[in-house]
Amino acid sequence: MKPDVKAFFDAATFTVSYVVKDPGSTACAIVDSVLDFDYSSGRTDTKSADEVIAHVKAHGLEVAWILETHVHADHLSAAPYIQQQVGGKIGIGDRIKVVQDTFGKIFNEGTEFQRDGSQFDKLFVEGDTFTVGALEGRVLHTPGHTPACLTYVIGDAAFVGDTLFMPDFGTARCDFPGGSAETLYASIQKILALPDETRIFVGHDYKAPGRDEYAWETSVAEEKARNIHIGGGKSAEEFVRMRTERDATLAMPKLIIPSLQVNMRAGQMPPADEDGKTYLKVPVNGL
């Protein structure tokens, strides 16, 4: 089956969120939502999430799932806010527990921070299935960018998060804690083993040099043929060498510090301090 896919592009973080609808009913899923955050003022805003919510309400949709492809390092998730407004279960990969353990230590979260994934409604593992109306979704565990990365295959559409970008931009970085270029190569082979006509929806787009418009939909066939990092049958050795050299030149994402602290909590802010205010930590020389 071919789901109806509506994309929402957040220019501030270059993130693409999706509403994935069963064409035969009002059921839908939301993939990789965005909570706006101004780092200089420490203020959040729900403008991006409200656009998604307005679309859901305007079309009378029923939200079955609010899906996270991974713990994002470049934007905050709006999952709990969206859940409060329109319902749905929040899902992420089971390996979130590894991510929580890693960053729980980096941010010195203490024993009160649960590292068992219990902040989420569903922890998916490889091969799990779920439904969006009459659509069946299935889960591919595609780590390498992070240990918990998933690809959600819903009908003929695959939502790959940061694992793959548009063919002219390449693939995810692998230098975050728990990342691995070797693992990413193997994960991408899983995605490229899907039928050639499978539509691929990427989690970000940055407009590759020479391209004037943002884009977020491609296909397995196009990625296999033209992806500049892994297409054309590039070997694992070639890919790992390229990825390792490239990652060494990349700066940390602008919102990595707030994003990790919030997203490992399923989009919730850290508990308020004794004064009733919420604070985010900056681990000096910790990342």
JSON list of C-alpha atoms in Angstrom, two decimals, residues 154-283:
[
{"chain": "A", "resi": 154, "resn": "ILE", "atom": "CA", "xyz": [5.28, 1.92, 6.20]},
{"chain": "A", "resi": 155, "resn": "GLY", "atom": "CA", "xyz": [3.73, 0.54, 3.05]},
{"chain": "A", "resi": 156, "resn": "ASP", "atom": "CA", "xyz": [6.01, 1.54, 0.17]},
{"chain": "A", "resi": 157, "resn": "ALA", "atom": "CA", "xyz": [7.68, 4.35, 2.16]},
{"chain": "A", "resi": 158, "resn": "ALA", "atom": "CA", "xyz": [10.81, 4.18, 4.33]},
{"chain": "A", "resi": 159, "resn": "PHE", "atom": "CA", "xyz": [11.55, 6.89, 6.90]},
{"chain": "A", "resi": 160, "resn": "VAL", "atom": "CA", "xyz": [15.29, 6.71, 7.43]},
{"chain": "A", "resi": 161, "resn": "GLY", "atom": "CA", "xyz": [15.98, 9.58, 9.84]},
{"chain": "A", "resi": 162, "resn": "ASP", "atom": "CA", "xyz": [19.62, 10.68, 9.53]},
{"chain": "A", "resi": 163, "resn": "THR", "atom": "CA", "xyz": [20.95, 7.38, 8.17]},
{"chain": "A", "resi": 164, "resn": "LEU", "atom": "CA", "xyz": [20.73, 8.50, 4.54]},
{"chain": "A", "resi": 165, "resn": "PHE", "atom": "CA", "xyz": [20.34, 11.95, 3.00]},
{"chain": "A", "resi": 166, "resn": "MET", "atom": "CA", "xyz": [19.40, 12.86, -0.54]},
{"chain": "A", "resi": 167, "resn": "PRO", "atom": "CA", "xyz": [21.73, 11.16, -3.05]},
{"chain": "A", "resi": 168, "resn": "ASP", "atom": "CA", "xyz": [23.66, 14.37, -3.72]},
{"chain": "A", "resi": 169, "resn": "PHE", "atom": "CA", "xyz": [24.36, 14.92, -0.01]},
{"chain": "A", "resi": 170, "resn": "GLY", "atom": "CA", "xyz": [25.33, 11.46, 1.20]},
{"chain": "A", "resi": 171, "resn": "THR", "atom": "CA", "xyz": [25.06, 9.78, 4.59]},
{"chain": "A", "resi": 172, "resn": "ALA", "atom": "CA", "xyz": [25.01, 10.39, 8.34]},
{"chain": "A", "resi": 173, "resn": "ARG", "atom": "CA", "xyz": [28.03, 11.25, 10.45]},
{"chain": "A", "resi": 174, "resn": "CYS", "atom": "CA", "xyz": [29.28, 8.49, 12.76]},
{"chain": "A", "resi": 175, "resn": "ASP", "atom": "CA", "xyz": [31.43, 10.31, 15.32]},
{"chain": "A", "resi": 176, "resn": "PHE", "atom": "CA", "xyz": [28.89, 10.71, 18.13]},
{"chain": "A", "resi": 177, "resn": "PRO", "atom": "CA", "xyz": [29.30, 8.42, 21.18]},
{"chain": "A", "resi": 178, "resn": "GLY", "atom": "CA", "xyz": [28.21, 4.93, 20.12]},
{"chain": "A", "resi": 179, "resn": "GLY", "atom": "CA", "xyz": [28.49, 5.73, 16.41]},
{"chain": "A", "resi": 180, "resn": "SER", "atom": "CA", "xyz": [30.34, 3.53, 13.92]},
{"chain": "A", "resi": 181, "resn": "ALA", "atom": "CA", "xyz": [31.04, 3.92, 10.21]},
{"chain": "A", "resi": 182, "resn": "GLU", "atom": "CA", "xyz": [31.36, 0.15, 9.81]},
{"chain": "A", "resi": 183, "resn": "THR", "atom": "CA", "xyz": [27.97, -0.33, 11.43]},
{"chain": "A", "resi": 184, "resn": "LEU", "atom": "CA", "xyz": [26.39, 2.42, 9.36]},
{"chain": "A", "resi": 185, "resn": "TYR", "atom": "CA", "xyz": [27.59, 0.79, 6.14]},
{"chain": "A", "resi": 186, "resn": "ALA", "atom": "CA", "xyz": [25.89, -2.47, 7.12]},
{"chain": "A", "resi": 187, "resn": "SER", "atom": "CA", "xyz": [22.71, -0.64, 8.13]},
{"chain": "A", "resi": 188, "resn": "ILE", "atom": "CA", "xyz": [22.50, 1.19, 4.82]},
{"chain": "A", "resi": 189, "resn": "GLN", "atom": "CA", "xyz": [22.78, -2.14, 2.98]},
{"chain": "A", "resi": 190, "resn": "LYS", "atom": "CA", "xyz": [19.55, -3.18, 4.75]},
{"chain": "A", "resi": 191, "resn": "ILE", "atom": "CA", "xyz": [17.78, -0.12, 3.40]},
{"chain": "A", "resi": 192, "resn": "LEU", "atom": "CA", "xyz": [19.19, -0.59, -0.09]},
{"chain": "A", "resi": 193, "resn": "ALA", "atom": "CA", "xyz": [17.95, -4.20, -0.05]},
{"chain": "A", "resi": 194, "resn": "LEU", "atom": "CA", "xyz": [14.36, -2.92, -0.04]},
{"chain": "A", "resi": 195, "resn": "PRO", "atom": "CA", "xyz": [12.56, -2.94, -3.42]},
{"chain": "A", "resi": 196, "resn": "ASP", "atom": "CA", "xyz": [13.97, -0.35, -5.82]},
{"chain": "A", "resi": 197, "resn": "GLU", "atom": "CA", "xyz": [10.67, 1.49, -6.01]},
{"chain": "A", "resi": 198, "resn": "THR", "atom": "CA", "xyz": [10.52, 2.03, -2.24]},
{"chain": "A", "resi": 199, "resn": "ARG", "atom": "CA", "xyz": [10.15, 5.73, -1.51]},
{"chain": "A", "resi": 200, "resn": "ILE", "atom": "CA", "xyz": [12.77, 7.05, 0.91]},
{"chain": "A", "resi": 201, "resn": "PHE", "atom": "CA", "xyz": [11.99, 10.05, 3.10]},
{"chain": "A", "resi": 202, "resn": "VAL", "atom": "CA", "xyz": [15.04, 11.61, 4.73]},
{"chain": "A", "resi": 203, "resn": "GLY", "atom": "CA", "xyz": [15.21, 13.35, 8.11]},
{"chain": "A", "resi": 204, "resn": "HIS", "atom": "CA", "xyz": [17.15, 16.44, 6.97]},
{"chain": "A", "resi": 205, "resn": "ASP", "atom": "CA", "xyz": [18.15, 18.31, 3.87]},
{"chain": "A", "resi": 206, "resn": "TYR", "atom": "CA", "xyz": [20.87, 20.96, 3.59]},
{"chain": "A", "resi": 207, "resn": "LYS", "atom": "CA", "xyz": [20.74, 21.66, -0.18]},
{"chain": "A", "resi": 208, "resn": "ALA", "atom": "CA", "xyz": [23.83, 20.11, -1.70]},
{"chain": "A", "resi": 209, "resn": "PRO", "atom": "CA", "xyz": [26.10, 22.44, -3.69]},
{"chain": "A", "resi": 210, "resn": "GLY", "atom": "CA", "xyz": [24.50, 23.21, -7.03]},
{"chain": "A", "resi": 211, "resn": "ARG", "atom": "CA", "xyz": [20.94, 22.49, -5.89]},
{"chain": "A", "resi": 212, "resn": "ASP", "atom": "CA", "xyz": [18.60, 25.45, -5.35]},
{"chain": "A", "resi": 213, "resn": "GLU", "atom": "CA", "xyz": [15.64, 23.75, -3.66]},
{"chain": "A", "resi": 214, "resn": "TYR", "atom": "CA", "xyz": [15.29, 21.69, -0.50]},
{"chain": "A", "resi": 215, "resn": "ALA", "atom": "CA", "xyz": [14.27, 18.08, -1.14]},
{"chain": "A", "resi": 216, "resn": "TRP", "atom": "CA", "xyz": [13.45, 15.11, 1.04]},
{"chain": "A", "resi": 217, "resn": "GLU", "atom": "CA", "xyz": [11.97, 12.32, -1.11]},
{"chain": "A", "resi": 218, "resn": "THR", "atom": "CA", "xyz": [14.05, 9.90, -3.15]},
{"chain": "A", "resi": 219, "resn": "SER", "atom": "CA", "xyz": [14.01, 6.13, -3.76]},
{"chain": "A", "resi": 220, "resn": "VAL", "atom": "CA", "xyz": [16.05, 3.03, -3.10]},
{"chain": "A", "resi": 221, "resn": "ALA", "atom": "CA", "xyz": [16.99, 2.87, -6.79]},
{"chain": "A", "resi": 222, "resn": "GLU", "atom": "CA", "xyz": [18.23, 6.47, -6.79]},
{"chain": "A", "resi": 223, "resn": "GLU", "atom": "CA", "xyz": [20.23, 6.00, -3.58]},
{"chain": "A", "resi": 224, "resn": "LYS", "atom": "CA", "xyz": [21.88, 2.84, -4.91]},
{"chain": "A", "resi": 225, "resn": "ALA", "atom": "CA", "xyz": [22.82, 4.50, -8.17]},
{"chain": "A", "resi": 226, "resn": "ARG", "atom": "CA", "xyz": [23.69, 8.05, -7.16]},
{"chain": "A", "resi": 227, "resn": "ASN", "atom": "CA", "xyz": [24.38, 8.48, -3.44]},
{"chain": "A", "resi": 228, "resn": "ILE", "atom": "CA", "xyz": [27.73, 10.26, -3.39]},
{"chain": "A", "resi": 229, "resn": "HIS", "atom": "CA", "xyz": [28.96, 8.41, -0.30]},
{"chain": "A", "resi": 230, "resn": "ILE", "atom": "CA", "xyz": [27.72, 4.88, -0.81]},
{"chain": "A", "resi": 231, "resn": "GLY", "atom": "CA", "xyz": [26.10, 4.56, -4.24]},
{"chain": "A", "resi": 232, "resn": "GLY", "atom": "CA", "xyz": [27.56, 2.79, -7.24]},
{"chain": "A", "resi": 233, "resn": "GLY", "atom": "CA", "xyz": [28.59, -0.23, -5.22]},
{"chain": "A", "resi": 234, "resn": "LYS", "atom": "CA", "xyz": [31.19, 1.44, -3.00]},
{"chain": "A", "resi": 235, "resn": "SER", "atom": "CA", "xyz": [32.96, -1.00, -0.72]},
{"chain": "A", "resi": 236, "resn": "ALA", "atom": "CA", "xyz": [32.83, -0.96, 3.06]},
{"chain": "A", "resi": 237, "resn": "GLU", "atom": "CA", "xyz": [36.51, -0.02, 3.15]},
{"chain": "A", "resi": 238, "resn": "GLU", "atom": "CA", "xyz": [35.98, 2.96, 0.85]},
{"chain": "A", "resi": 239, "resn": "PHE", "atom": "CA", "xyz": [32.99, 4.13, 2.84]},
{"chain": "A", "resi": 240, "resn": "VAL", "atom": "CA", "xyz": [34.64, 3.82, 6.26]},
{"chain": "A", "resi": 241, "resn": "ARG", "atom": "CA", "xyz": [37.71, 5.69, 5.09]},
{"chain": "A", "resi": 242, "resn": "MET", "atom": "CA", "xyz": [35.63, 8.52, 3.59]},
{"chain": "A", "resi": 243, "resn": "ARG", "atom": "CA", "xyz": [33.30, 8.75, 6.57]},
{"chain": "A", "resi": 244, "resn": "THR", "atom": "CA", "xyz": [36.12, 8.77, 9.14]},
{"chain": "A", "resi": 245, "resn": "GLU", "atom": "CA", "xyz": [38.05, 11.48, 7.32]},
{"chain": "A", "resi": 246, "resn": "ARG", "atom": "CA", "xyz": [34.95, 13.60, 6.74]},
{"chain": "A", "resi": 247, "resn": "ASP", "atom": "CA", "xyz": [33.65, 13.31, 10.32]},
{"chain": "A", "resi": 248, "resn": "ALA", "atom": "CA", "xyz": [36.98, 14.59, 11.66]},
{"chain": "A", "resi": 249, "resn": "THR", "atom": "CA", "xyz": [36.26, 17.93, 9.95]},
{"chain": "A", "resi": 250, "resn": "LEU", "atom": "CA", "xyz": [32.69, 18.42, 11.25]},
{"chain": "A", "resi": 251, "resn": "ALA", "atom": "CA", "xyz": [31.69, 20.72, 14.11]},
{"chain": "A", "resi": 252, "resn": "MET", "atom": "CA", "xyz": [29.19, 19.64, 16.74]},
{"chain": "A", "resi": 253, "resn": "PRO", "atom": "CA", "xyz": [25.54, 20.47, 15.90]},
{"chain": "A", "resi": 254, "resn": "LYS", "atom": "CA", "xyz": [24.48, 23.83, 17.33]},
{"chain": "A", "resi": 255, "resn": "LEU", "atom": "CA", "xyz": [21.70, 22.34, 19.48]},
{"chain": "A", "resi": 256, "resn": "ILE", "atom": "CA", "xyz": [23.38, 19.09, 20.52]},
{"chain": "A", "resi": 257, "resn": "ILE", "atom": "CA", "xyz": [23.56, 19.94, 24.25]},
{"chain": "A", "resi": 258, "resn": "PRO", "atom": "CA", "xyz": [19.89, 20.82, 24.79]},
{"chain": "A", "resi": 259, "resn": "SER", "atom": "CA", "xyz": [18.68, 18.26, 22.24]},
{"chain": "A", "resi": 260, "resn": "LEU", "atom": "CA", "xyz": [20.29, 15.25, 23.88]},
{"chain": "A", "resi": 261, "resn": "GLN", "atom": "CA", "xyz": [19.09, 16.14, 27.36]},
{"chain": "A", "resi": 262, "resn": "VAL", "atom": "CA", "xyz": [15.50, 16.57, 26.17]},
{"chain": "A", "resi": 263, "resn": "ASN", "atom": "CA", "xyz": [15.26, 13.85, 23.53]},
{"chain": "A", "resi": 264, "resn": "MET", "atom": "CA", "xyz": [16.64, 11.07, 25.73]},
{"chain": "A", "resi": 265, "resn": "ARG", "atom": "CA", "xyz": [13.63, 11.89, 27.96]},
{"chain": "A", "resi": 266, "resn": "ALA", "atom": "CA", "xyz": [11.16, 11.42, 25.07]},
{"chain": "A", "resi": 267, "resn": "GLY", "atom": "CA", "xyz": [10.94, 15.17, 24.56]},
{"chain": "A", "resi": 268, "resn": "GLN", "atom": "CA", "xyz": [10.39, 16.08, 28.21]},
{"chain": "A", "resi": 269, "resn": "MET", "atom": "CA", "xyz": [12.47, 18.76, 29.89]},
{"chain": "A", "resi": 270, "resn": "PRO", "atom": "CA", "xyz": [14.65, 17.79, 32.86]},
{"chain": "A", "resi": 271, "resn": "PRO", "atom": "CA", "xyz": [12.88, 17.98, 36.24]},
{"chain": "A", "resi": 272, "resn": "ALA", "atom": "CA", "xyz": [12.54, 21.46, 37.70]},
{"chain": "A", "resi": 273, "resn": "ASP", "atom": "CA", "xyz": [15.08, 22.54, 40.31]},
{"chain": "A", "resi": 274, "resn": "GLU", "atom": "CA", "xyz": [14.29, 23.60, 43.87]},
{"chain": "A", "resi": 275, "resn": "ASP", "atom": "CA", "xyz": [13.31, 27.06, 42.63]},
{"chain": "A", "resi": 276, "resn": "GLY", "atom": "CA", "xyz": [10.71, 25.60, 40.27]},
{"chain": "A", "resi": 277, "resn": "LYS", "atom": "CA", "xyz": [12.70, 26.43, 37.14]},
{"chain": "A", "resi": 278, "resn": "THR", "atom": "CA", "xyz": [14.05, 24.03, 34.54]},
{"chain": "A", "resi": 279, "resn": "TYR", "atom": "CA", "xyz": [17.76, 24.05, 33.70]},
{"chain": "A", "resi": 280, "resn": "LEU", "atom": "CA", "xyz": [19.88, 22.41, 31.02]},
{"chain": "A", "resi": 281, "resn": "LYS", "atom": "CA", "xyz": [23.48, 21.46, 31.74]},
{"chain": "A", "resi": 282, "resn": "VAL", "atom": "CA", "xyz": [26.56, 22.28, 29.68]},
{"chain": "A", "resi": 283, "resn": "PRO", "atom": "CA", "xyz": [29.28, 19.66, 30.23]}
]
